[in-house]
Tab-separated table of C-alpha atoms in Angstrom:
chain	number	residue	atom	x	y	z
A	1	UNK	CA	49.188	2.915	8.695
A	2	UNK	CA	49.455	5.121	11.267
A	3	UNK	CA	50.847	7.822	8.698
A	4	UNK	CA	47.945	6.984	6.714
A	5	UNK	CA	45.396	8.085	9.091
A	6	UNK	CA	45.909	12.067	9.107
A	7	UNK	CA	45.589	12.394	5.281
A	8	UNK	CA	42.482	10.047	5.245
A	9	UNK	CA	40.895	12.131	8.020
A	10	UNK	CA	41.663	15.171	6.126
A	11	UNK	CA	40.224	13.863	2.956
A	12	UNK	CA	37.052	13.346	4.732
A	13	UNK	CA	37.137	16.695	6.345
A	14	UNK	CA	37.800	18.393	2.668
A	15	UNK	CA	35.491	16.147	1.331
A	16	UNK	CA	32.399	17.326	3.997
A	17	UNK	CA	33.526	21.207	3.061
A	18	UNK	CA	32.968	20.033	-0.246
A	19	UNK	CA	29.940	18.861	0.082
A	20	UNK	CA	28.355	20.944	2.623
A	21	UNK	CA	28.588	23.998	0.483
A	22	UNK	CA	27.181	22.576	-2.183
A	23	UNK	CA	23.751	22.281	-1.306
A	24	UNK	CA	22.764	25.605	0.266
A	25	UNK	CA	23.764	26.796	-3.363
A	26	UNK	CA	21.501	25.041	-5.376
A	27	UNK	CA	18.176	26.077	-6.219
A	28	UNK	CA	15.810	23.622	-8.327
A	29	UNK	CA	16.322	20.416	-7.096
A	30	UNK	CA	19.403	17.831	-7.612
A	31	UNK	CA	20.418	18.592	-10.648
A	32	UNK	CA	21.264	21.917	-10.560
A	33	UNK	CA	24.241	20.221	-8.145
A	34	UNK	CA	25.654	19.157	-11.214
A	35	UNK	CA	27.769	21.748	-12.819
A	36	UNK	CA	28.947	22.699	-9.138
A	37	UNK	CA	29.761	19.437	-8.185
A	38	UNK	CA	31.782	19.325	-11.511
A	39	UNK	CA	33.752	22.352	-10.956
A	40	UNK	CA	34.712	20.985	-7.361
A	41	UNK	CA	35.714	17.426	-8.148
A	42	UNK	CA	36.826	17.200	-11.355
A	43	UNK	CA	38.095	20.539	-12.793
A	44	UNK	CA	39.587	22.020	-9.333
A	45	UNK	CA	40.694	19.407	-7.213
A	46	UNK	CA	41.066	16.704	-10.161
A	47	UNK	CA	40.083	13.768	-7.777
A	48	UNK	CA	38.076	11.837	-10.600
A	49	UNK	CA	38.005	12.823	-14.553
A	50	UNK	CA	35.453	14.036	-16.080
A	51	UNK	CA	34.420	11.185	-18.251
A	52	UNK	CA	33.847	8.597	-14.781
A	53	UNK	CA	32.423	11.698	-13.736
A	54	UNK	CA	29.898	12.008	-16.148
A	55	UNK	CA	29.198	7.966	-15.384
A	56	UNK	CA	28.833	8.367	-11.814
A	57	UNK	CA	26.188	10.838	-12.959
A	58	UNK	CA	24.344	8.777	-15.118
A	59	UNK	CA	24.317	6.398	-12.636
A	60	UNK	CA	23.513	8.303	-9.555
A	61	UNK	CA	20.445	9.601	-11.993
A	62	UNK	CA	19.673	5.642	-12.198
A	63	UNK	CA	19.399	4.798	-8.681
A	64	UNK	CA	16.265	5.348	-6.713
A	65	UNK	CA	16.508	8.354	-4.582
A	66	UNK	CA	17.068	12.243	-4.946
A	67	UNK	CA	19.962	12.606	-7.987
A	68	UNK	CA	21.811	15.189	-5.599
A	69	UNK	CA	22.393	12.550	-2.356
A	70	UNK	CA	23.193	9.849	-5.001
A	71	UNK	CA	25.928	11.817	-6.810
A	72	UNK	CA	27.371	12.787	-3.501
A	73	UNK	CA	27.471	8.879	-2.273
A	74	UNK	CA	29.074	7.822	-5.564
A	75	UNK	CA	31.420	10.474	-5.136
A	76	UNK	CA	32.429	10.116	-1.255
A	77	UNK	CA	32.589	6.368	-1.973
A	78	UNK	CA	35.312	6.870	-4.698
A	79	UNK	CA	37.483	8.901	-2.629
A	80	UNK	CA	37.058	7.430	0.975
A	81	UNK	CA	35.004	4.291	0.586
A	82	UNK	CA	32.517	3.812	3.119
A	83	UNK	CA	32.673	6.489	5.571
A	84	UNK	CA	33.237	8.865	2.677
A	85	UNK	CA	30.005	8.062	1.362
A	86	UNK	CA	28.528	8.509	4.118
A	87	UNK	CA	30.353	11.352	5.167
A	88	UNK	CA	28.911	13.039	1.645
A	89	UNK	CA	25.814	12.718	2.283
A	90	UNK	CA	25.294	13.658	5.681
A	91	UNK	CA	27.219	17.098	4.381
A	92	UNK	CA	24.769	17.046	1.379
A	93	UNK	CA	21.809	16.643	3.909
A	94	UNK	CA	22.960	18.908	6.715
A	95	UNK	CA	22.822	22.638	5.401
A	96	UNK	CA	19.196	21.811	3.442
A	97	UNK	CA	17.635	20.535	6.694
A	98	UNK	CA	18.441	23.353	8.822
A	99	UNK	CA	17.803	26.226	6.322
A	100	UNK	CA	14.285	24.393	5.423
A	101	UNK	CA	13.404	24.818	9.800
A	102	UNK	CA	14.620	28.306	9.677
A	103	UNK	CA	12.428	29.215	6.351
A	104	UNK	CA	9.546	27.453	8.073
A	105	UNK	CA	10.060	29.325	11.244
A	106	UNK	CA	10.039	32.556	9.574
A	107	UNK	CA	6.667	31.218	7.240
A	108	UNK	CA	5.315	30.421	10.960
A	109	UNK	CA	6.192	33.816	12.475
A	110	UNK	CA	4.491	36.127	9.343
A	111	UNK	CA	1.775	33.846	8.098
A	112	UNK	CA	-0.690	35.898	8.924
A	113	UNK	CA	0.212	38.840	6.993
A	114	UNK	CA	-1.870	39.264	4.084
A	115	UNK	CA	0.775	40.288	2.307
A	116	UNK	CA	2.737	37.018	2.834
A	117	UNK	CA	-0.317	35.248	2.154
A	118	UNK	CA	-0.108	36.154	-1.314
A	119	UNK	CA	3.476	35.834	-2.006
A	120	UNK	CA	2.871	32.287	-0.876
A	121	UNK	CA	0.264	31.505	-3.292
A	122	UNK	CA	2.281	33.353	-5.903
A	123	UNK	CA	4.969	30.806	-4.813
A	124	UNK	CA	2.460	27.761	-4.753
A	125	UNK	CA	1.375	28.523	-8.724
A	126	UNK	CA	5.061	28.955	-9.696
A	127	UNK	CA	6.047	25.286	-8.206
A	128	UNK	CA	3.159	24.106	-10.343
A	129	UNK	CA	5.449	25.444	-13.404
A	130	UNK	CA	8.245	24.188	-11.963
A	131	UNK	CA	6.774	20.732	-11.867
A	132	UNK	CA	5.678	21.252	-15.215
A	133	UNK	CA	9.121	21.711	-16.118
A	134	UNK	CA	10.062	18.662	-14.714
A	135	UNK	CA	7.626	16.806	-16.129
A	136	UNK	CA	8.304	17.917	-20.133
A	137	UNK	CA	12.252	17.957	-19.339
A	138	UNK	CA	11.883	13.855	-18.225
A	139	UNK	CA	8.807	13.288	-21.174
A	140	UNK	CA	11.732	14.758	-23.194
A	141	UNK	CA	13.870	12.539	-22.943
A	142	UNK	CA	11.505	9.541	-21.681
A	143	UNK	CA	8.617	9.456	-24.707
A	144	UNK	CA	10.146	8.890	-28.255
A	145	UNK	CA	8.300	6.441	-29.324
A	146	UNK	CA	4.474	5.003	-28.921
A	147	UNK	CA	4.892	2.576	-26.520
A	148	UNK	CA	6.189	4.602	-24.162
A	149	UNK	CA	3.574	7.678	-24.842
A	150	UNK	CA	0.789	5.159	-23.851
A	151	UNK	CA	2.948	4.150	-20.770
A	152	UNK	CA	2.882	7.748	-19.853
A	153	UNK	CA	-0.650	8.907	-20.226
A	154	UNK	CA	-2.048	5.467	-19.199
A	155	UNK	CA	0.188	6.271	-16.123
A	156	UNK	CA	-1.561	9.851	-15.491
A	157	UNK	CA	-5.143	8.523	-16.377
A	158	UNK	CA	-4.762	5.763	-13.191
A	159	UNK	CA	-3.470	8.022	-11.101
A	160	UNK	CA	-6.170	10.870	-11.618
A	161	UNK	CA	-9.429	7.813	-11.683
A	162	UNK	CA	-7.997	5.467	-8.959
A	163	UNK	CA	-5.766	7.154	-6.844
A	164	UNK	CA	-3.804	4.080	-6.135
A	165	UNK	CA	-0.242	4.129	-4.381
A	166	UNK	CA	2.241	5.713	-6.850
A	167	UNK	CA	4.616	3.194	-5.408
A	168	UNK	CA	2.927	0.665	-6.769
A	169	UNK	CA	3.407	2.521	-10.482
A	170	UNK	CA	7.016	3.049	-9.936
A	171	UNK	CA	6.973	-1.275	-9.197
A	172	UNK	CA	4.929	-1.898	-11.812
A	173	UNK	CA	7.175	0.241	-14.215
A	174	UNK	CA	10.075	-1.563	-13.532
A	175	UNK	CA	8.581	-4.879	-14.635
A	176	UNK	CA	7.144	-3.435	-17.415
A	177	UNK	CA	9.885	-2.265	-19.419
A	178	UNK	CA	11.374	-5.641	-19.073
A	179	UNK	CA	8.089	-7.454	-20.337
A	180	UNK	CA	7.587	-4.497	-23.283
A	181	UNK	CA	11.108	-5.124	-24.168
A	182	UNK	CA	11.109	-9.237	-24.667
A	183	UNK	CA	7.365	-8.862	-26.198
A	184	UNK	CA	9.070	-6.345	-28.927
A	185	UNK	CA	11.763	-8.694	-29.805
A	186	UNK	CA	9.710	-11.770	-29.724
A	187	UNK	CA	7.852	-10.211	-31.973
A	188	UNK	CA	10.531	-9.033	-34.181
A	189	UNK	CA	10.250	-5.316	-33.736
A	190	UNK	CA	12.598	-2.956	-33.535
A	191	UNK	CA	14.249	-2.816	-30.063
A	192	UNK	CA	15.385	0.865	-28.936
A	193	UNK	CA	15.637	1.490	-25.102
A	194	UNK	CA	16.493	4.735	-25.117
A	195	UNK	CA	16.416	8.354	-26.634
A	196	UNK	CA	19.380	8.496	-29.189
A	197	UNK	CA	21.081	11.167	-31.620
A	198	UNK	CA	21.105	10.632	-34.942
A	199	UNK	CA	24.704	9.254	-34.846
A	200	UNK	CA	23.576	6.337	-32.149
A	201	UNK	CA	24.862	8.187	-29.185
A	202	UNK	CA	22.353	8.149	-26.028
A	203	UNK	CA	21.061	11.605	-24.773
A	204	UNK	CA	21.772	11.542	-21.275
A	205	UNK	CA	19.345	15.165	-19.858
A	206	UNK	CA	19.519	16.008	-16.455
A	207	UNK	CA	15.797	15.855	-16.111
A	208	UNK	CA	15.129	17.728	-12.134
B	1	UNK	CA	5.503	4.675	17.313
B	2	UNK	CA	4.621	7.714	15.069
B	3	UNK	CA	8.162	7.841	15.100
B	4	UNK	CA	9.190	4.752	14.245
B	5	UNK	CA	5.850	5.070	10.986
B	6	UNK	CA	7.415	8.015	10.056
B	7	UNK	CA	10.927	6.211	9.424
B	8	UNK	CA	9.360	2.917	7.711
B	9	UNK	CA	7.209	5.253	5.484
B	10	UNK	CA	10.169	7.127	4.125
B	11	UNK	CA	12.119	4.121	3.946
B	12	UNK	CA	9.889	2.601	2.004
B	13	UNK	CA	9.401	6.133	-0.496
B	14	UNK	CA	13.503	6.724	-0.283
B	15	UNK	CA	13.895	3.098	-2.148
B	16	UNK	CA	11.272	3.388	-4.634
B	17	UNK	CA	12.127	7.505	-5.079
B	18	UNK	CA	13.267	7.010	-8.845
B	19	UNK	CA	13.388	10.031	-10.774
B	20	UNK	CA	13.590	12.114	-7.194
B	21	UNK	CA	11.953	15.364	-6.977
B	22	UNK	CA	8.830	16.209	-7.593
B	23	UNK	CA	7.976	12.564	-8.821
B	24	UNK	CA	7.999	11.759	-5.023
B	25	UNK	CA	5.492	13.997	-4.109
B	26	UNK	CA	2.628	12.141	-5.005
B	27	UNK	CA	3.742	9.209	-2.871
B	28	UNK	CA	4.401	11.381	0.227
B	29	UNK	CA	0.759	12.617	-0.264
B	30	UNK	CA	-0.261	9.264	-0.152
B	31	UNK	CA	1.233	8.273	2.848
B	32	UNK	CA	0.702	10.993	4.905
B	33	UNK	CA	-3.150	10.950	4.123
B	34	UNK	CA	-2.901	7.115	4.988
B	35	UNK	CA	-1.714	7.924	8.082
B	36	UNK	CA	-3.693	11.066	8.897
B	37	UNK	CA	0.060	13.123	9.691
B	38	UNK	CA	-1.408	15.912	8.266
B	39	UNK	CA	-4.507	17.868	6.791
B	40	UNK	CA	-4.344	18.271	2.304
B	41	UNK	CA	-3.797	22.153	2.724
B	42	UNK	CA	-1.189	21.818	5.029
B	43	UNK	CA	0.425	19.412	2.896
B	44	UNK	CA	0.143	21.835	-0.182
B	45	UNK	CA	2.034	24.569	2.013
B	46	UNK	CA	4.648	22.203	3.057
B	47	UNK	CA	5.340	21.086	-0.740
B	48	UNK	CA	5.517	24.693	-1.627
B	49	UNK	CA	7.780	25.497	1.359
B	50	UNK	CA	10.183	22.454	0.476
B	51	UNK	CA	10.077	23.849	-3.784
B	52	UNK	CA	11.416	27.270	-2.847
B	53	UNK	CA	14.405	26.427	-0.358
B	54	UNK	CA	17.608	25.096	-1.166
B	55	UNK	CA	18.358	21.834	-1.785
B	56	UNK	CA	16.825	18.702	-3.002
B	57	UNK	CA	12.840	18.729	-3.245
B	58	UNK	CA	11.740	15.333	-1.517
B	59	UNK	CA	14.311	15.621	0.943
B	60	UNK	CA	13.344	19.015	2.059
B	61	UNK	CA	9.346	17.926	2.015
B	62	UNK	CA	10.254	14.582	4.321
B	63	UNK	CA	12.003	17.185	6.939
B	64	UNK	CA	9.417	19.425	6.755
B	65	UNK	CA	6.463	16.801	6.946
B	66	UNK	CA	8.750	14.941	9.847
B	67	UNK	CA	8.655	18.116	11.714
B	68	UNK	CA	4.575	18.945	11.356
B	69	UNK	CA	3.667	15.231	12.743
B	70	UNK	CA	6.912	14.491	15.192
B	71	UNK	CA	8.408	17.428	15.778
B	72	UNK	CA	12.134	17.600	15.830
B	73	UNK	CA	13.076	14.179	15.768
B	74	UNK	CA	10.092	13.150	13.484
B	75	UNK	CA	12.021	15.644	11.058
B	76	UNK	CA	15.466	13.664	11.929
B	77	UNK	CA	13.786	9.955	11.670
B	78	UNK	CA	11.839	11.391	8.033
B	79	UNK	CA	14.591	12.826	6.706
B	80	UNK	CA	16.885	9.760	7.799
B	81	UNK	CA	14.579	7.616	6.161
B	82	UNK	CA	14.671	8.850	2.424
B	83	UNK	CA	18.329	9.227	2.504
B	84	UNK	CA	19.299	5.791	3.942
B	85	UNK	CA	18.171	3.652	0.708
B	86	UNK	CA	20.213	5.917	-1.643
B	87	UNK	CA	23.097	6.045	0.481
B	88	UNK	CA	23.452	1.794	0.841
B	89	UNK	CA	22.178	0.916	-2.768
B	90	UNK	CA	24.852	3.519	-3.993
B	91	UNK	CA	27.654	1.917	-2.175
B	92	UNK	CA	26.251	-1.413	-3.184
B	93	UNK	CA	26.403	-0.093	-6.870
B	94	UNK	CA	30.197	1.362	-6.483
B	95	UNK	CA	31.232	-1.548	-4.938
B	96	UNK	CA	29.752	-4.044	-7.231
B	97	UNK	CA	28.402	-3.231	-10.126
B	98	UNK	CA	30.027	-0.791	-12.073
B	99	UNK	CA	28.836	-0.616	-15.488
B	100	UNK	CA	25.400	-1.261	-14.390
B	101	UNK	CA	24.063	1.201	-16.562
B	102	UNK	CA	25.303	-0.878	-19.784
B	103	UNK	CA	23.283	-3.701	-18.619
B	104	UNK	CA	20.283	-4.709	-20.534
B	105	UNK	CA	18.112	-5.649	-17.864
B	106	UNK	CA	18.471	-2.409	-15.887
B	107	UNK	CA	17.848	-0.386	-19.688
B	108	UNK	CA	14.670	-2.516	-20.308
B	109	UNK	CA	13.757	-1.516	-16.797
B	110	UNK	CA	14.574	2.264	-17.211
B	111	UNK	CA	12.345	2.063	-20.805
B	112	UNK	CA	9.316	1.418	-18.538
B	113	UNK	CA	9.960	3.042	-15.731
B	114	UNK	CA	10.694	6.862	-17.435
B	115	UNK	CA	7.636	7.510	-18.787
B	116	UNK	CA	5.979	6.336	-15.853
B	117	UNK	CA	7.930	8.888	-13.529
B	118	UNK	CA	6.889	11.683	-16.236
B	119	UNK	CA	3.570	10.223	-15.590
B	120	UNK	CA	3.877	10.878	-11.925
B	121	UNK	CA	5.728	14.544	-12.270
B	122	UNK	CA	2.173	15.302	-14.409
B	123	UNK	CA	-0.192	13.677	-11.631
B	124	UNK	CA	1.439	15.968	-8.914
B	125	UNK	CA	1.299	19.214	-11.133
B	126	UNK	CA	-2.477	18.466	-11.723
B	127	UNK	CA	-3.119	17.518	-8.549
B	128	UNK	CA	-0.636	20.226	-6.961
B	129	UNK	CA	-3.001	22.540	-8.649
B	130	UNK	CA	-6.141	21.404	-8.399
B	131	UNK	CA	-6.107	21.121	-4.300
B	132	UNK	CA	-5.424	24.600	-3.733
B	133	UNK	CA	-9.679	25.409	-4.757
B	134	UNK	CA	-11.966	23.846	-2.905
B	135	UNK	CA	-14.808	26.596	-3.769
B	136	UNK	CA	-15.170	27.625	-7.386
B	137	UNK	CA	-12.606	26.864	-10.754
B	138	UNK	CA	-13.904	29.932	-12.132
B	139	UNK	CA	-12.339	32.376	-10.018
B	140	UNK	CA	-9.995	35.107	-10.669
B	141	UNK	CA	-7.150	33.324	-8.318
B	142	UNK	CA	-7.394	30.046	-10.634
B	143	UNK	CA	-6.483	32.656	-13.588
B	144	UNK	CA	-3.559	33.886	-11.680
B	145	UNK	CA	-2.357	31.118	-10.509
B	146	UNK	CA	-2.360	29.390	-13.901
B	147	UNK	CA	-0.789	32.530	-15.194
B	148	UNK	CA	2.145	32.687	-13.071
B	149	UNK	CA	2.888	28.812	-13.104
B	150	UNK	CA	2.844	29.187	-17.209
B	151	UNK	CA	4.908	31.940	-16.967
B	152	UNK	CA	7.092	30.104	-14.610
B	153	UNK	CA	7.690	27.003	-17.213
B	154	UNK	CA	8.089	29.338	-20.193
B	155	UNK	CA	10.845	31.672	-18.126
B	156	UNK	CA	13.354	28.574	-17.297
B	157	UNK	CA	12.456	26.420	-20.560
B	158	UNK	CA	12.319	29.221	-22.557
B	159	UNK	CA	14.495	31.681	-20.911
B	160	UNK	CA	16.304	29.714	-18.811
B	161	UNK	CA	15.720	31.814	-16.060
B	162	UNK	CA	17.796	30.061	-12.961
B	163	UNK	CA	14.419	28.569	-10.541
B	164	UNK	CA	15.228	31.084	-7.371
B	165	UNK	CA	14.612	33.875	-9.451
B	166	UNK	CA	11.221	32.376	-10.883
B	167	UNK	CA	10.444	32.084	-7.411
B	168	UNK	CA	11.272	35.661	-6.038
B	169	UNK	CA	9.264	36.288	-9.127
B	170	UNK	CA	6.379	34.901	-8.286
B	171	UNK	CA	6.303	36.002	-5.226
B	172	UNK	CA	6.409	39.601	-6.060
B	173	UNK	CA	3.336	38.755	-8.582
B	174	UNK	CA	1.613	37.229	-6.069
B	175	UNK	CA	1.280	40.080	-3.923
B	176	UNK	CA	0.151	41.994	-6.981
B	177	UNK	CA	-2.574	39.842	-8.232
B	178	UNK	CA	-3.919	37.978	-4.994
């Protein structure tokens, strides 16, 4: 045991590098961590093949919460249980945190600057395109059939008139695609729960 | 207290955060007008601030938000808050279930719930765009700023332009047309 206890320290060191220089270098949201994670895990260090890698994935995109700090858990709880979860995350977390105060420092310091002013509200339209993208990248994959177009605009129709707690929608949507689901087969329909290829096999598209 | 709203809040946004990103943004507006943490412009700036720095986007806008209505450790007990869910349902996932994602239950779920996230993602572009006027529609920034978030979506769908240098982009548009 006592043998043991370097290595596993080490392992959670390596696996904090690991992660800590993975999100500084990703742009876009969680999953453009994807292909880097890939490269570090699987391809250089070989700690878990790619095929349970691409499972994690699908699952980390599954759970609630941002696809990035999911992975990372998944990951550092393969490798080192418990505290290597955790120690993935927080490394995931760290960098992020502190280069979002020092960008907001800086915003603080020049704000006033006409100049900046504008290359803010150039900014502000181009995350409106970038949600846009978001948006048709998870539609993509999300609306194939009618059912599930009607969930979709119903969903932006109560949100524009009501204003209600999204939260709410996301609690609602759970239930519902269990209720849709039995109501289809009770009534004989075809069932299809997902986005497929012609050949039956599930698209799985990194959709943030 | 604020403290201790802040954490609860994003406790309460970090479990229900499917789809991550930008789907979480309407529910952080939501909250934070709730609680009065901060005023809608301020907000808008905050979202914007989070979209162009590294990293995850809802993350970055809880630390960011944190900070504006606790200061330092509001950012820590924010930022805490959206990441603790994840962390303990994925380690109750690995642990337990494995081939979750097989089950029926959880696929029925997921055929309801995706559309409704896309639904969200739309709600915050519209409203993420709307906010920024409050005097006229018809004004020449509304025509840029349409502009450069359609040229935006076509230069990473289309082009597949990597999203920091749509940004940088935009930025150095900005200053041209505003």
């Amino acid at each position: 045991m006592n043998e043991q206890l370097p290595t596993r320290l080490s392992v959670l060191l390596h696996l904090f590098w690991i992660f800590f220089r993975i999100g500084p270098s990703t742009f876009g949201g969680g999953y453009a961590m994807i292909p880097i994670i890939e490269r570090e895990i699987s391809l250089k260090r070989n700690w878990i093949d790619q095929q349970q890698l691409s499972d994690l994935m699908s699952m980390a995109a599954a759970a609630p919460g941002g696809v990035g700090v999911n992975a990372s858990a998944f990951i550092g709880y393969r490798i080192g249980k418990v505290p290597g979860a955790i120690v993935a995350t927080l490394a995931i977390t760290l960098p992020t945190f502190i280069i979002v105060f020092l960008l907001s420092a800086l915003y603080a310091a020049f704000q006033h600057e006409p100049k900046v002013q504008a290359a803010f509200q150039g900014i502000h339209a181009a995350i409106i395109g970038l949600m846009a993208v978001a948006a048709y990248k998870m539609g993509k994959q999300a609306l194939f059939d009618r059912t599930t177009i009607a969930v979709a605009a119903c969903t932006v129709g109560i949100m524009l008139i009501t204003g209600i707690n999204p939260t709410v929608m996301i609690a609602v949507g759970l239930a519902l695609g269990i209720c849709l689901i039995r109501l289809k087969k009770a009534l004989g329909l075809s069932v299809q729960t997902e986005r497929t290829t012609p050949d039956n096999q599930p698209i799985i598209e990194y959709y943030i | 207290m604020l403290h201790w709203q802040l954490f609860l809040a994003f406790l309460k946004i970090g479990l229900l955060s499917f789809g991550g990103g930008y789907a979480v943004i309407p529910m952080i507006q939501y909250e934070s007008e709730r609680y009065g943490w901060l005023p809608g412009e301020e907000f808008q700036r905050l979202v914007a601030l989070a979209g162009m720095s590294p990293g995850p986007v809802a993350t970055n806008s809880a630390t960011l938000i944190g900070y504006e209505a606790g200061g330092l450790l509001g950012a820590i007990v924010a930022t805490a808050g959206i990441v603790l869910p994840s962390l303990v349902i994925v380690i109750v996932i690995a642990a337990f279930f494995y081939r979750m994602n097989a089950n029926i239950w959880v696929k029925s779920s997921f055929y309801g719930l995706r559309p409704i996230i896309t639904g969200l993602i739309v709600y915050a572009a519209i409203h993420f765009g709307l906010s920024n006027h409050s005097d006229t529609i018809y004004h020449w920034s509304t025509f840029a700023t349409l502009l450069i978030g359609v040229l935006a979506f076509l230069a990473i769908v289309k082009y597949k332009l990597h999203p920091f240098g749509v940004i940088a982009g935009a930025a150095i548009l900005g200053i041209v047309l505003f």
